[in-house]
GROMACS .gro file of C-alpha atoms in nm:
model
  296
    1UNK     CA    1  21.804  10.006  -2.276
    2UNK     CA    2  22.061  10.276  -2.206
    3UNK     CA    3  22.085  10.559  -2.452
    4UNK     CA    4  22.406  10.696  -2.596
    5UNK     CA    5  22.369  11.009  -2.386
    6UNK     CA    6  22.385  10.833  -2.054
    7UNK     CA    7  22.715  10.885  -1.867
    8UNK     CA    8  22.786  10.515  -1.829
    9UNK     CA    9  22.743  10.427  -2.196
   10UNK     CA   10  23.061  10.270  -2.340
   11UNK     CA   11  23.047  10.481  -2.658
   12UNK     CA   12  23.038  10.802  -2.459
   13UNK     CA   13  23.326  10.685  -2.240
   14UNK     CA   14  23.536  10.604  -2.546
   15UNK     CA   15  23.455  10.940  -2.705
   16UNK     CA   16  23.570  11.112  -2.387
   17UNK     CA   17  23.887  10.904  -2.392
   18UNK     CA   18  23.952  11.009  -2.752
   19UNK     CA   19  23.891  11.377  -2.665
   20UNK     CA   20  24.132  11.353  -2.373
   21UNK     CA   21  24.394  11.193  -2.597
   22UNK     CA   22  24.362  11.481  -2.845
   23UNK     CA   23  24.422  11.713  -2.549
   24UNK     CA   24  24.729  11.512  -2.453
   25UNK     CA   25  24.871  11.554  -2.805
   26UNK     CA   26  24.813  11.931  -2.791
   27UNK     CA   27  24.969  11.965  -2.444
   28UNK     CA   28  25.268  11.752  -2.549
   29UNK     CA   29  25.330  11.983  -2.845
   30UNK     CA   30  25.306  12.288  -2.618
   31UNK     CA   31  25.547  12.127  -2.374
   32UNK     CA   32  25.805  12.075  -2.650
   33UNK     CA   33  25.779  12.442  -2.745
   34UNK     CA   34  25.819  12.554  -2.382
   35UNK     CA   35  26.130  12.339  -2.340
   36UNK     CA   36  26.282  12.484  -2.657
   37UNK     CA   37  26.197  12.838  -2.549
   38UNK     CA   38  26.347  12.789  -2.203
   39UNK     CA   39  26.656  12.596  -2.314
   40UNK     CA   40  26.865  12.905  -2.389
   41UNK     CA   41  26.850  13.026  -2.027
   42UNK     CA   42  26.749  12.730  -1.808
   43UNK     CA   43  26.952  12.411  -1.770
   44UNK     CA   44  26.758  12.085  -1.829
   45UNK     CA   45  26.844  11.974  -1.472
   46UNK     CA   46  26.667  12.284  -1.340
   47UNK     CA   47  26.373  12.221  -1.575
   48UNK     CA   48  26.346  11.867  -1.439
   49UNK     CA   49  26.325  11.997  -1.082
   50UNK     CA   50  26.078  12.279  -1.147
   51UNK     CA   51  25.857  12.053  -1.358
   52UNK     CA   52  25.833  11.804  -1.073
   53UNK     CA   53  25.785  12.078  -0.813
   54UNK     CA   54  25.507  12.267  -0.990
   55UNK     CA   55  25.344  11.942  -1.096
   56UNK     CA   56  25.335  11.831  -0.734
   57UNK     CA   57  25.185  12.165  -0.626
   58UNK     CA   58  24.904  12.116  -0.879
   59UNK     CA   59  24.821  11.767  -0.746
   60UNK     CA   60  24.892  11.837  -0.377
   61UNK     CA   61  24.531  11.930  -0.283
   62UNK     CA   62  24.413  11.599  -0.433
   63UNK     CA   63  24.682  11.402  -0.247
   64UNK     CA   64  24.612  11.574   0.086
   65UNK     CA   65  24.238  11.509   0.054
   66UNK     CA   66  24.304  11.135   0.012
   67UNK     CA   67  24.571  11.025   0.263
   68UNK     CA   68  24.517  10.661   0.173
   69UNK     CA   69  24.646  10.726  -0.177
   70UNK     CA   70  25.004  10.689  -0.050
   71UNK     CA   71  24.956  10.329   0.062
   72UNK     CA   72  25.163  10.119  -0.174
   73UNK     CA   73  25.307   9.771  -0.219
   74UNK     CA   74  25.608   9.899  -0.414
   75UNK     CA   75  25.770  10.189  -0.227
   76UNK     CA   76  26.127  10.121  -0.341
   77UNK     CA   77  26.012  10.062  -0.697
   78UNK     CA   78  25.829  10.395  -0.689
   79UNK     CA   79  26.158  10.568  -0.603
   80UNK     CA   80  26.340  10.383  -0.881
   81UNK     CA   81  26.062  10.468  -1.125
   82UNK     CA   82  26.075  10.835  -1.024
   83UNK     CA   83  26.452  10.846  -1.086
   84UNK     CA   84  26.412  10.682  -1.426
   85UNK     CA   85  26.123  10.913  -1.515
   86UNK     CA   86  26.336  11.215  -1.424
   87UNK     CA   87  26.624  11.082  -1.634
   88UNK     CA   88  26.394  11.032  -1.933
   89UNK     CA   89  26.253  11.384  -1.900
   90UNK     CA   90  26.599  11.539  -1.879
   91UNK     CA   91  26.709  11.338  -2.183
   92UNK     CA   92  26.414  11.473  -2.381
   93UNK     CA   93  26.483  11.828  -2.254
   94UNK     CA   94  26.840  11.803  -2.389
   95UNK     CA   95  26.701  11.658  -2.713
   96UNK     CA   96  26.451  11.940  -2.768
   97UNK     CA   97  26.722  12.197  -2.693
   98UNK     CA   98  26.971  12.047  -2.941
   99UNK     CA   99  26.760  11.908  -3.229
  100UNK     CA  100  26.451  12.005  -3.431
  101UNK     CA  101  26.130  11.944  -3.238
  102UNK     CA  102  25.977  11.722  -3.506
  103UNK     CA  103  26.283  11.493  -3.523
  104UNK     CA  104  26.278  11.441  -3.147
  105UNK     CA  105  25.903  11.378  -3.146
  106UNK     CA  106  25.939  11.116  -3.420
  107UNK     CA  107  26.205  10.933  -3.218
  108UNK     CA  108  25.984  10.944  -2.908
  109UNK     CA  109  25.737  10.719  -3.089
  110UNK     CA  110  25.999  10.441  -3.070
  111UNK     CA  111  25.936  10.377  -2.697
  112UNK     CA  112  25.676  10.099  -2.757
  113UNK     CA  113  25.929   9.919  -2.977
  114UNK     CA  114  26.172   9.904  -2.684
  115UNK     CA  115  25.888   9.795  -2.456
  116UNK     CA  116  25.814   9.501  -2.686
  117UNK     CA  117  26.179   9.393  -2.691
  118UNK     CA  118  26.200   9.431  -2.313
  119UNK     CA  119  25.889   9.217  -2.267
  120UNK     CA  120  26.054   8.942  -2.471
  121UNK     CA  121  26.378   8.959  -2.274
  122UNK     CA  122  26.263   9.029  -1.918
  123UNK     CA  123  25.897   8.922  -1.900
  124UNK     CA  124  25.938   8.599  -2.099
  125UNK     CA  125  25.672   8.699  -2.350
  126UNK     CA  126  25.680   8.494  -2.669
  127UNK     CA  127  25.788   8.695  -2.976
  128UNK     CA  128  25.502   8.667  -3.225
  129UNK     CA  129  25.579   8.701  -3.595
  130UNK     CA  130  25.370   9.015  -3.644
  131UNK     CA  131  25.546   9.189  -3.356
  132UNK     CA  132  25.891   9.089  -3.479
  133UNK     CA  133  25.802   9.245  -3.814
  134UNK     CA  134  25.671   9.557  -3.640
  135UNK     CA  135  25.996   9.594  -3.442
  136UNK     CA  136  26.208   9.561  -3.757
  137UNK     CA  137  25.991   9.812  -3.942
  138UNK     CA  138  26.009  10.048  -3.645
  139UNK     CA  139  26.389  10.043  -3.644
  140UNK     CA  140  26.391  10.120  -4.016
  141UNK     CA  141  26.185  10.430  -3.934
  142UNK     CA  142  26.428  10.528  -3.657
  143UNK     CA  143  26.721  10.504  -3.900
  144UNK     CA  144  26.533  10.724  -4.147
  145UNK     CA  145  26.494  10.997  -3.884
  146UNK     CA  146  26.854  10.964  -3.761
  147UNK     CA  147  26.989  10.978  -4.119
  148UNK     CA  148  27.324  10.817  -4.021
  149UNK     CA  149  27.452  10.822  -4.380
  150UNK     CA  150  27.423  11.201  -4.400
  151UNK     CA  151  27.697  11.296  -4.154
  152UNK     CA  152  27.723  11.260  -3.778
  153UNK     CA  153  27.402  11.185  -3.591
  154UNK     CA  154  27.281  11.484  -3.391
  155UNK     CA  155  27.360  11.458  -3.017
  156UNK     CA  156  27.003  11.569  -2.955
  157UNK     CA  157  26.866  11.262  -3.131
  158UNK     CA  158  27.096  11.039  -2.924
  159UNK     CA  159  26.937  11.195  -2.615
  160UNK     CA  160  26.594  11.134  -2.769
  161UNK     CA  161  26.676  10.765  -2.821
  162UNK     CA  162  26.799  10.741  -2.461
  163UNK     CA  163  26.477  10.904  -2.343
  164UNK     CA  164  26.266  10.658  -2.545
  165UNK     CA  165  26.463  10.365  -2.402
  166UNK     CA  166  26.417  10.492  -2.046
  167UNK     CA  167  26.045  10.542  -2.111
  168UNK     CA  168  26.025  10.177  -2.215
  169UNK     CA  169  26.198  10.065  -1.894
  170UNK     CA  170  25.949  10.268  -1.692
  171UNK     CA  171  25.655  10.108  -1.872
  172UNK     CA  172  25.797   9.762  -1.805
  173UNK     CA  173  25.824   9.850  -1.435
  174UNK     CA  174  25.465   9.975  -1.437
  175UNK     CA  175  25.322   9.644  -1.562
  176UNK     CA  176  25.345   9.462  -1.227
  177UNK     CA  177  25.297   9.779  -1.020
  178UNK     CA  178  24.967   9.875  -1.184
  179UNK     CA  179  24.824   9.537  -1.088
  180UNK     CA  180  24.826   9.619  -0.715
  181UNK     CA  181  24.859   9.999  -0.689
  182UNK     CA  182  24.586  10.233  -0.813
  183UNK     CA  183  24.650  10.492  -1.083
  184UNK     CA  184  24.617  10.768  -0.823
  185UNK     CA  185  24.883  10.601  -0.607
  186UNK     CA  186  25.121  10.568  -0.902
  187UNK     CA  187  25.083  10.937  -0.991
  188UNK     CA  188  25.113  11.059  -0.630
  189UNK     CA  189  25.425  10.857  -0.556
  190UNK     CA  190  25.587  10.965  -0.882
  191UNK     CA  191  25.537  11.334  -0.810
  192UNK     CA  192  25.641  11.320  -0.444
  193UNK     CA  193  25.949  11.104  -0.504
  194UNK     CA  194  26.073  11.301  -0.803
  195UNK     CA  195  26.104  11.641  -0.631
  196UNK     CA  196  26.387  11.554  -0.385
  197UNK     CA  197  26.564  11.339  -0.646
  198UNK     CA  198  26.549  11.620  -0.903
  199UNK     CA  199  26.674  11.877  -0.650
  200UNK     CA  200  27.020  11.715  -0.634
  201UNK     CA  201  27.135  11.771  -0.995
  202UNK     CA  202  26.947  12.103  -1.008
  203UNK     CA  203  27.152  12.244  -0.718
  204UNK     CA  204  27.476  12.160  -0.898
  205UNK     CA  205  27.393  12.377  -1.202
  206UNK     CA  206  27.152  12.619  -1.034
  207UNK     CA  207  27.110  12.965  -1.182
  208UNK     CA  208  26.806  13.156  -1.065
  209UNK     CA  209  26.556  13.194  -1.352
  210UNK     CA  210  26.420  13.533  -1.448
  211UNK     CA  211  26.057  13.618  -1.359
  212UNK     CA  212  25.953  13.539  -1.716
  213UNK     CA  213  26.131  13.205  -1.703
  214UNK     CA  214  25.968  13.124  -1.369
  215UNK     CA  215  25.629  13.187  -1.527
  216UNK     CA  216  25.705  12.952  -1.817
  217UNK     CA  217  25.849  12.689  -1.582
  218UNK     CA  218  25.535  12.703  -1.367
  219UNK     CA  219  25.320  12.669  -1.679
  220UNK     CA  220  25.532  12.375  -1.796
  221UNK     CA  221  25.495  12.197  -1.461
  222UNK     CA  222  25.121  12.251  -1.449
  223UNK     CA  223  25.076  12.134  -1.809
  224UNK     CA  224  25.294  11.829  -1.740
  225UNK     CA  225  25.083  11.728  -1.440
  226UNK     CA  226  24.761  11.790  -1.633
  227UNK     CA  227  24.896  11.589  -1.924
  228UNK     CA  228  24.977  11.295  -1.697
  229UNK     CA  229  24.628  11.300  -1.546
  230UNK     CA  230  24.456  11.327  -1.885
  231UNK     CA  231  24.663  11.044  -2.033
  232UNK     CA  232  24.589  10.816  -1.739
  233UNK     CA  233  24.218  10.895  -1.754
  234UNK     CA  234  24.205  10.844  -2.131
  235UNK     CA  235  24.346  10.491  -2.107
  236UNK     CA  236  24.098  10.409  -1.831
  237UNK     CA  237  23.807  10.505  -2.059
  238UNK     CA  238  23.908  10.363  -2.398
  239UNK     CA  239  24.119  10.084  -2.542
  240UNK     CA  240  24.481  10.149  -2.632
  241UNK     CA  241  24.420  10.042  -2.993
  242UNK     CA  242  24.171  10.330  -3.025
  243UNK     CA  243  24.388  10.589  -2.852
  244UNK     CA  244  24.732  10.508  -2.995
  245UNK     CA  245  24.656  10.645  -3.347
  246UNK     CA  246  24.558  10.980  -3.199
  247UNK     CA  247  24.903  11.019  -3.046
  248UNK     CA  248  25.040  11.071  -3.399
  249UNK     CA  249  24.880  11.417  -3.393
  250UNK     CA  250  25.183  11.524  -3.193
  251UNK     CA  251  25.409  11.514  -3.499
  252UNK     CA  252  25.219  11.758  -3.726
  253UNK     CA  253  25.140  11.981  -3.427
  254UNK     CA  254  25.504  11.998  -3.319
  255UNK     CA  255  25.619  12.042  -3.680
  256UNK     CA  256  25.380  12.333  -3.730
  257UNK     CA  257  25.480  12.503  -3.404
  258UNK     CA  258  25.849  12.445  -3.470
  259UNK     CA  259  25.817  12.608  -3.812
  260UNK     CA  260  25.606  12.902  -3.695
  261UNK     CA  261  25.800  12.982  -3.377
  262UNK     CA  262  26.157  12.867  -3.451
  263UNK     CA  263  26.169  12.847  -3.834
  264UNK     CA  264  26.244  12.474  -3.817
  265UNK     CA  265  26.176  12.302  -4.147
  266UNK     CA  266  26.094  11.931  -4.138
  267UNK     CA  267  26.276  11.715  -4.395
  268UNK     CA  268  26.084  11.450  -4.586
  269UNK     CA  269  26.284  11.174  -4.414
  270UNK     CA  270  26.146  11.282  -4.076
  271UNK     CA  271  25.787  11.267  -4.202
  272UNK     CA  272  25.840  10.926  -4.360
  273UNK     CA  273  26.047  10.789  -4.071
  274UNK     CA  274  25.803  10.917  -3.808
  275UNK     CA  275  25.512  10.765  -3.998
  276UNK     CA  276  25.694  10.430  -4.028
  277UNK     CA  277  25.778  10.427  -3.655
  278UNK     CA  278  25.424  10.515  -3.563
  279UNK     CA  279  25.284  10.258  -3.803
  280UNK     CA  280  25.496   9.993  -3.629
  281UNK     CA  281  25.362  10.093  -3.286
  282UNK     CA  282  25.008  10.094  -3.421
  283UNK     CA  283  25.061   9.742  -3.558
  284UNK     CA  284  25.174   9.633  -3.212
  285UNK     CA  285  24.865   9.783  -3.051
  286UNK     CA  286  24.635   9.617  -3.304
  287UNK     CA  287  24.803   9.280  -3.261
  288UNK     CA  288  24.768   9.305  -2.883
  289UNK     CA  289  24.397   9.374  -2.922
  290UNK     CA  290  24.341   9.085  -3.164
  291UNK     CA  291  24.525   8.849  -2.929
  292UNK     CA  292  24.307   8.963  -2.639
  293UNK     CA  293  23.993   8.909  -2.846
  294UNK     CA  294  24.101   8.555  -2.928
  295UNK     CA  295  24.170   8.479  -2.562
  296UNK     CA  296  23.821   8.604  -2.470
   0.00000   0.00000   0.00000
């Protein structure tokens, strides 16, 4: 009988997945802070390009050591996915520059809600009662964060909603692609395709960053690539229903950093709305797991 200390033991694999997901939450919070810090001097289009460029440089040795990783069944879809991924990143960069970090982070949790709706519309999945309830609850949480009755909605939060919607479209594209292309292929194609696409808008608004800004941009790109790898690995080791709750760590981490570094106070409606949105996504993850268990 295998012991819990053996590398192949399921419990150990899930613990590693959980640890990686905690790391993802920390890196995501750091990324939000870097974007906010850079936003006063670097245009989001430029940030999108440098993030892709430095991320590719981090993964390039891995890609070059495995030439077969570029073999794919979905080359055109990879290019479309890279363009959409870039658009979602830029939307979030604008959001973090214009709105409090915690508000944007709370809205980002809405992406799975859009994925669920998209699966009903485009993938012909049957809307189950529990998921319909989760979607409705999630939108209530979004409205609480947007606070539409308290004046005009912040443009930054509109960008955040657009970013969440684009993230959902990307995840819907990934469903069929991940069935035939490996995770390594998906990551490699995304990084390689994004750099030339991101260069076009970056050239239009280009202003050479200062040495300090270059350092932060390089750090942001490296952290982004590391975050992508850690997230992918985490979901390969543990079930989504176990990992999804950990993602909520992003909100208190971002709120704390926003307060300490930028004096951003988080209103009660953001805490409640973010919790409601996240609770809805957690309900979706749990219902997906229970359905899978019944099918088994």
